Amino acid sequence: TEVATGLLEKSAEAGNAQAHLFLASSILAEEKPDVGKAYVHLLTSANSGMPLAQNELGLLYLSGKLGVADISAAISWFGRAAQSGFAAAQNNLGALHERGAGVQQSYENAAKLYTLAAQQGNQSAMLALARFNADGAAMPVNKSLGWALANLASEAGEKSAADVIKNIEKGMSREELAKGKEELDRIKAEQKKAAK
């Protein structure tokens, strides 16, 4: 791995943004990471326009691992990545809007961002939209659609979806559940059509 790290460092020195991102990721994965060194690599990669690096930098600012949490910087980096269409950043920004963390709370803005991320298959965003549909946050209550989205997230591997599904099902009639199954089939059919 020393040879690989050496090659990555040379590539990063030559200005390769991807190499900077790989180096930052490997540093942060260490048992005792040098966060400052990882930050420099992430910043270089993010400034060159890599949405993944911008999102990771946002998460680093949000975590407080740089000394203190800087939610304004996190929002700025998530915003840049989200504008590039990066689903994870759209989801992260949606979560901040939902909670009103660093921005004015807006379920409407959160729903828009979650929708953009969910359309790209982001499981967390699908689950957030499921909750929004089931409880009527930012949209009319549609338990059937909420149930379908939660099941879609579950099928995609979202571990916390099972609890959301159970909570939604508690308040559903048989008719709503049948409609939910229809919604799930409809969404899957749309996804297949879009994938072609």
mmCIF file of N, CA and C in Angstrom, residues 7-82:
data_model
loop_
_atom_site.group_PDB
_atom_site.id
_atom_site.type_symbol
_atom_site.label_atom_id
_atom_site.label_comp_id
_atom_site.label_asym_id
_atom_site.label_seq_id
_atom_site.Cartn_x
_atom_site.Cartn_y
_atom_site.Cartn_z
ATOM 1 N N LEU A 7 2.216 6.685 -5.270
ATOM 2 C CA LEU A 7 1.713 7.043 -6.604
ATOM 3 C C LEU A 7 0.571 8.051 -6.509
ATOM 4 N N LEU A 8 -0.328 7.842 -5.538
ATOM 5 C CA LEU A 8 -1.431 8.793 -5.346
ATOM 6 C C LEU A 8 -0.908 10.171 -4.966
ATOM 7 N N GLU A 9 0.090 10.202 -4.078
ATOM 8 C CA GLU A 9 0.660 11.494 -3.655
ATOM 9 C C GLU A 9 1.299 12.219 -4.833
ATOM 10 N N LYS A 10 2.012 11.478 -5.686
ATOM 11 C CA LYS A 10 2.610 12.104 -6.876
ATOM 12 C C LYS A 10 1.529 12.639 -7.811
ATOM 13 N N SER A 11 0.472 11.850 -7.967
ATOM 14 C CA SER A 11 -0.637 12.267 -8.823
ATOM 15 C C SER A 11 -1.332 13.507 -8.245
ATOM 16 N N ALA A 12 -1.481 13.539 -6.924
ATOM 17 C CA ALA A 12 -2.093 14.699 -6.266
ATOM 18 C C ALA A 12 -1.221 15.936 -6.430
ATOM 19 N N GLU A 13 0.071 15.755 -6.282
ATOM 20 C CA GLU A 13 1.010 16.879 -6.456
ATOM 21 C C GLU A 13 0.929 17.435 -7.870
ATOM 22 N N ALA A 14 0.610 16.561 -8.822
ATOM 23 C CA ALA A 14 0.482 16.987 -10.220
ATOM 24 C C ALA A 14 -0.864 17.642 -10.487
ATOM 25 N N GLY A 15 -1.730 17.705 -9.445
ATOM 26 C CA GLY A 15 -3.000 18.401 -9.582
ATOM 27 C C GLY A 15 -4.205 17.513 -9.854
ATOM 28 N N ASN A 16 -4.064 16.208 -9.676
ATOM 29 C CA ASN A 16 -5.170 15.285 -9.922
ATOM 30 C C ASN A 16 -6.162 15.333 -8.759
ATOM 31 N N ALA A 17 -7.354 15.868 -9.028
ATOM 32 C CA ALA A 17 -8.368 16.039 -7.976
ATOM 33 C C ALA A 17 -8.842 14.700 -7.427
ATOM 34 N N GLN A 18 -8.935 13.700 -8.299
ATOM 35 C CA GLN A 18 -9.359 12.359 -7.866
ATOM 36 C C GLN A 18 -8.340 11.777 -6.878
ATOM 37 N N ALA A 19 -7.066 11.988 -7.138
ATOM 38 C CA ALA A 19 -6.016 11.502 -6.241
ATOM 39 C C ALA A 19 -6.134 12.170 -4.879
ATOM 40 N N HIS A 20 -6.407 13.472 -4.874
ATOM 41 C CA HIS A 20 -6.609 14.179 -3.595
ATOM 42 C C HIS A 20 -7.778 13.561 -2.825
ATOM 43 N N LEU A 21 -8.854 13.247 -3.533
ATOM 44 C CA LEU A 21 -10.020 12.655 -2.889
ATOM 45 C C LEU A 21 -9.688 11.279 -2.315
ATOM 46 N N PHE A 22 -8.994 10.444 -3.079
ATOM 47 C CA PHE A 22 -8.600 9.117 -2.589
ATOM 48 C C PHE A 22 -7.705 9.223 -1.358
ATOM 49 N N LEU A 23 -6.756 10.152 -1.406
ATOM 50 C CA LEU A 23 -5.864 10.331 -0.257
ATOM 51 C C LEU A 23 -6.653 10.769 0.978
ATOM 52 N N ALA A 24 -7.574 11.711 0.798
ATOM 53 C CA ALA A 24 -8.394 12.179 1.925
ATOM 54 C C ALA A 24 -9.204 11.026 2.505
ATOM 55 N N SER A 25 -9.800 10.228 1.631
ATOM 56 C CA SER A 25 -10.621 9.097 2.082
ATOM 57 C C SER A 25 -9.785 8.080 2.846
ATOM 58 N N SER A 26 -8.597 7.778 2.339
ATOM 59 C CA SER A 26 -7.755 6.790 3.018
ATOM 60 C C SER A 26 -7.257 7.324 4.358
ATOM 61 N N ILE A 27 -6.971 8.604 4.436
ATOM 62 C CA ILE A 27 -6.530 9.196 5.708
ATOM 63 C C ILE A 27 -7.665 9.145 6.730
ATOM 64 N N LEU A 28 -8.874 9.510 6.301
ATOM 65 C CA LEU A 28 -10.018 9.525 7.223
ATOM 66 C C LEU A 28 -10.425 8.120 7.663
ATOM 67 N N ALA A 29 -10.047 7.102 6.891
ATOM 68 C CA ALA A 29 -10.375 5.714 7.246
ATOM 69 C C ALA A 29 -9.387 5.126 8.252
ATOM 70 N N GLU A 30 -8.295 5.829 8.505
ATOM 71 C CA GLU A 30 -7.288 5.329 9.450
ATOM 72 C C GLU A 30 -7.848 5.330 10.876
ATOM 73 N N GLU A 31 -7.233 4.512 11.722
ATOM 74 C CA GLU A 31 -7.696 4.413 13.111
ATOM 75 C C GLU A 31 -7.586 5.760 13.833
ATOM 76 N N LYS A 32 -6.465 6.453 13.629
ATOM 77 C CA LYS A 32 -6.287 7.798 14.191
ATOM 78 C C LYS A 32 -5.961 8.733 13.031
ATOM 79 N N PRO A 33 -6.999 9.211 12.350
ATOM 80 C CA PRO A 33 -6.765 10.009 11.140
ATOM 81 C C PRO A 33 -6.199 11.398 11.432
ATOM 82 N N ASP A 34 -5.347 11.852 10.527
ATOM 83 C CA ASP A 34 -4.859 13.222 10.560
ATOM 84 C C ASP A 34 -5.892 14.059 9.803
ATOM 85 N N VAL A 35 -6.882 14.566 10.538
ATOM 86 C CA VAL A 35 -8.012 15.255 9.926
ATOM 87 C C VAL A 35 -7.555 16.499 9.171
ATOM 88 N N GLY A 36 -6.569 17.187 9.706
ATOM 89 C CA GLY A 36 -6.056 18.383 9.033
ATOM 90 C C GLY A 36 -5.470 18.068 7.665
ATOM 91 N N LYS A 37 -4.715 16.972 7.587
ATOM 92 C CA LYS A 37 -4.123 16.564 6.315
ATOM 93 C C LYS A 37 -5.221 16.133 5.338
ATOM 94 N N ALA A 38 -6.209 15.385 5.830
ATOM 95 C CA ALA A 38 -7.327 14.955 4.990
ATOM 96 C C ALA A 38 -8.100 16.169 4.477
ATOM 97 N N TYR A 39 -8.263 17.162 5.358
ATOM 98 C CA TYR A 39 -8.993 18.386 4.999
ATOM 99 C C TYR A 39 -8.337 19.082 3.807
ATOM 100 N N VAL A 40 -7.019 19.182 3.830
ATOM 101 C CA VAL A 40 -6.294 19.853 2.741
ATOM 102 C C VAL A 40 -6.564 19.133 1.412
ATOM 103 N N HIS A 41 -6.505 17.809 1.434
ATOM 104 C CA HIS A 41 -6.775 17.042 0.212
ATOM 105 C C HIS A 41 -8.234 17.209 -0.234
ATOM 106 N N LEU A 42 -9.154 17.146 0.727
ATOM 107 C CA LEU A 42 -10.580 17.312 0.387
ATOM 108 C C LEU A 42 -10.852 18.692 -0.195
ATOM 109 N N LEU A 43 -10.275 19.705 0.425
ATOM 110 C CA LEU A 43 -10.485 21.081 -0.030
ATOM 111 C C LEU A 43 -9.975 21.268 -1.453
ATOM 112 N N THR A 44 -8.806 20.727 -1.735
ATOM 113 C CA THR A 44 -8.245 20.825 -3.090
ATOM 114 C C THR A 44 -9.169 20.148 -4.094
ATOM 115 N N SER A 45 -9.627 18.950 -3.752
ATOM 116 C CA SER A 45 -10.519 18.214 -4.636
ATOM 117 C C SER A 45 -11.864 18.925 -4.793
ATOM 118 N N ALA A 46 -12.401 19.422 -3.689
ATOM 119 C CA ALA A 46 -13.699 20.116 -3.723
ATOM 120 C C ALA A 46 -13.616 21.392 -4.548
ATOM 121 N N ASN A 47 -12.540 22.136 -4.390
ATOM 122 C CA ASN A 47 -12.375 23.384 -5.141
ATOM 123 C C ASN A 47 -12.202 23.147 -6.636
ATOM 124 N N SER A 48 -11.817 21.927 -7.004
ATOM 125 C CA SER A 48 -11.689 21.631 -8.436
ATOM 126 C C SER A 48 -13.028 21.175 -9.019
ATOM 127 N N GLY A 49 -14.083 21.176 -8.174
ATOM 128 C CA GLY A 49 -15.425 20.917 -8.678
ATOM 129 C C GLY A 49 -15.930 19.495 -8.520
ATOM 130 N N MET A 50 -15.285 18.673 -7.720
ATOM 131 C CA MET A 50 -15.743 17.292 -7.529
ATOM 132 C C MET A 50 -16.870 17.256 -6.494
ATOM 133 N N PRO A 51 -18.093 16.923 -6.920
ATOM 134 C CA PRO A 51 -19.231 16.917 -5.990
ATOM 135 C C PRO A 51 -19.067 15.969 -4.804
ATOM 136 N N LEU A 52 -18.449 14.809 -5.026
ATOM 137 C CA LEU A 52 -18.245 13.872 -3.908
ATOM 138 C C LEU A 52 -17.361 14.513 -2.846
ATOM 139 N N ALA A 53 -16.307 15.178 -3.267
ATOM 140 C CA ALA A 53 -15.414 15.856 -2.317
ATOM 141 C C ALA A 53 -16.140 17.013 -1.625
ATOM 142 N N GLN A 54 -16.960 17.743 -2.363
ATOM 143 C CA GLN A 54 -17.722 18.849 -1.769
ATOM 144 C C GLN A 54 -18.670 18.326 -0.698
ATOM 145 N N ASN A 55 -19.334 17.217 -0.989
ATOM 146 C CA ASN A 55 -20.247 16.617 -0.011
ATOM 147 C C ASN A 55 -19.471 16.141 1.214
ATOM 148 N N GLU A 56 -18.342 15.472 0.992
ATOM 149 C CA GLU A 56 -17.536 14.974 2.113
ATOM 150 C C GLU A 56 -17.004 16.129 2.962
ATOM 151 N N LEU A 57 -16.654 17.226 2.316
ATOM 152 C CA LEU A 57 -16.185 18.401 3.050
ATOM 153 C C LEU A 57 -17.325 18.968 3.894
ATOM 154 N N GLY A 58 -18.537 18.992 3.323
ATOM 155 C CA GLY A 58 -19.703 19.423 4.087
ATOM 156 C C GLY A 58 -19.913 18.562 5.315
ATOM 157 N N LEU A 59 -19.790 17.249 5.146
ATOM 158 C CA LEU A 59 -19.940 16.331 6.284
ATOM 159 C C LEU A 59 -18.856 16.561 7.329
ATOM 160 N N LEU A 60 -17.641 16.837 6.873
ATOM 161 C CA LEU A 60 -16.531 17.098 7.801
ATOM 162 C C LEU A 60 -16.810 18.362 8.615
ATOM 163 N N TYR A 61 -17.279 19.415 7.961
ATOM 164 C CA TYR A 61 -17.625 20.648 8.680
ATOM 165 C C TYR A 61 -18.774 20.406 9.657
ATOM 166 N N LEU A 62 -19.735 19.614 9.245
ATOM 167 C CA LEU A 62 -20.905 19.346 10.085
ATOM 168 C C LEU A 62 -20.535 18.520 11.316
ATOM 169 N N SER A 63 -19.566 17.630 11.154
ATOM 170 C CA SER A 63 -19.192 16.699 12.228
ATOM 171 C C SER A 63 -18.469 17.363 13.398
ATOM 172 N N GLY A 64 -17.844 18.483 13.151
ATOM 173 C CA GLY A 64 -17.064 19.126 14.194
ATOM 174 C C GLY A 64 -15.666 18.548 14.335
ATOM 175 N N LYS A 65 -15.276 17.641 13.447
ATOM 176 C CA LYS A 65 -13.958 17.003 13.539
ATOM 177 C C LYS A 65 -12.816 17.967 13.232
ATOM 178 N N LEU A 66 -13.159 19.145 12.722
ATOM 179 C CA LEU A 66 -12.134 20.151 12.448
ATOM 180 C C LEU A 66 -11.923 21.065 13.654
ATOM 181 N N GLY A 67 -12.498 20.719 14.777
ATOM 182 C CA GLY A 67 -12.375 21.519 15.990
ATOM 183 C C GLY A 67 -13.734 21.949 16.492
ATOM 184 N N VAL A 68 -14.486 22.595 15.630
ATOM 185 C CA VAL A 68 -15.869 22.959 15.960
ATOM 186 C C VAL A 68 -16.720 22.724 14.713
ATOM 187 N N ALA A 69 -17.984 22.480 14.923
ATOM 188 C CA ALA A 69 -18.893 22.320 13.788
ATOM 189 C C ALA A 69 -19.135 23.690 13.154
ATOM 190 N N ASP A 70 -19.118 23.748 11.844
ATOM 191 C CA ASP A 70 -19.380 24.986 11.112
ATOM 192 C C ASP A 70 -20.505 24.701 10.124
ATOM 193 N N ILE A 71 -21.729 24.902 10.586
ATOM 194 C CA ILE A 71 -22.893 24.540 9.772
ATOM 195 C C ILE A 71 -23.012 25.402 8.514
ATOM 196 N N SER A 72 -22.577 26.669 8.607
ATOM 197 C CA SER A 72 -22.620 27.539 7.417
ATOM 198 C C SER A 72 -21.715 27.012 6.318
ATOM 199 N N ALA A 73 -20.509 26.576 6.699
ATOM 200 C CA ALA A 73 -19.583 26.011 5.711
ATOM 201 C C ALA A 73 -20.145 24.700 5.167
ATOM 202 N N ALA A 74 -20.744 23.891 6.032
ATOM 203 C CA ALA A 74 -21.337 22.628 5.586
ATOM 204 C C ALA A 74 -22.431 22.891 4.553
ATOM 205 N N ILE A 75 -23.296 23.846 4.840
ATOM 206 C CA ILE A 75 -24.392 24.184 3.921
ATOM 207 C C ILE A 75 -23.838 24.664 2.583
ATOM 208 N N SER A 76 -22.801 25.475 2.634
ATOM 209 C CA SER A 76 -22.190 25.983 1.410
ATOM 210 C C SER A 76 -21.658 24.842 0.537
ATOM 211 N N TRP A 77 -20.938 23.911 1.146
ATOM 212 C CA TRP A 77 -20.377 22.802 0.373
ATOM 213 C C TRP A 77 -21.463 21.838 -0.100
ATOM 214 N N PHE A 78 -22.435 21.547 0.768
ATOM 215 C CA PHE A 78 -23.560 20.698 0.326
ATOM 216 C C PHE A 78 -24.276 21.359 -0.848
ATOM 217 N N GLY A 79 -24.446 22.684 -0.761
ATOM 218 C CA GLY A 79 -25.132 23.424 -1.818
ATOM 219 C C GLY A 79 -24.420 23.318 -3.155
ATOM 220 N N ARG A 80 -23.096 23.440 -3.120
ATOM 221 C CA ARG A 80 -22.327 23.339 -4.367
ATOM 222 C C ARG A 80 -22.476 21.951 -4.985
ATOM 223 N N ALA A 81 -22.387 20.926 -4.149
ATOM 224 C CA ALA A 81 -22.518 19.557 -4.649
ATOM 225 C C ALA A 81 -23.949 19.287 -5.119
ATOM 226 N N ALA A 82 -24.921 19.800 -4.384
ATOM 227 C CA ALA A 82 -26.332 19.595 -4.742
ATOM 228 C C ALA A 82 -26.643 20.240 -6.087
#
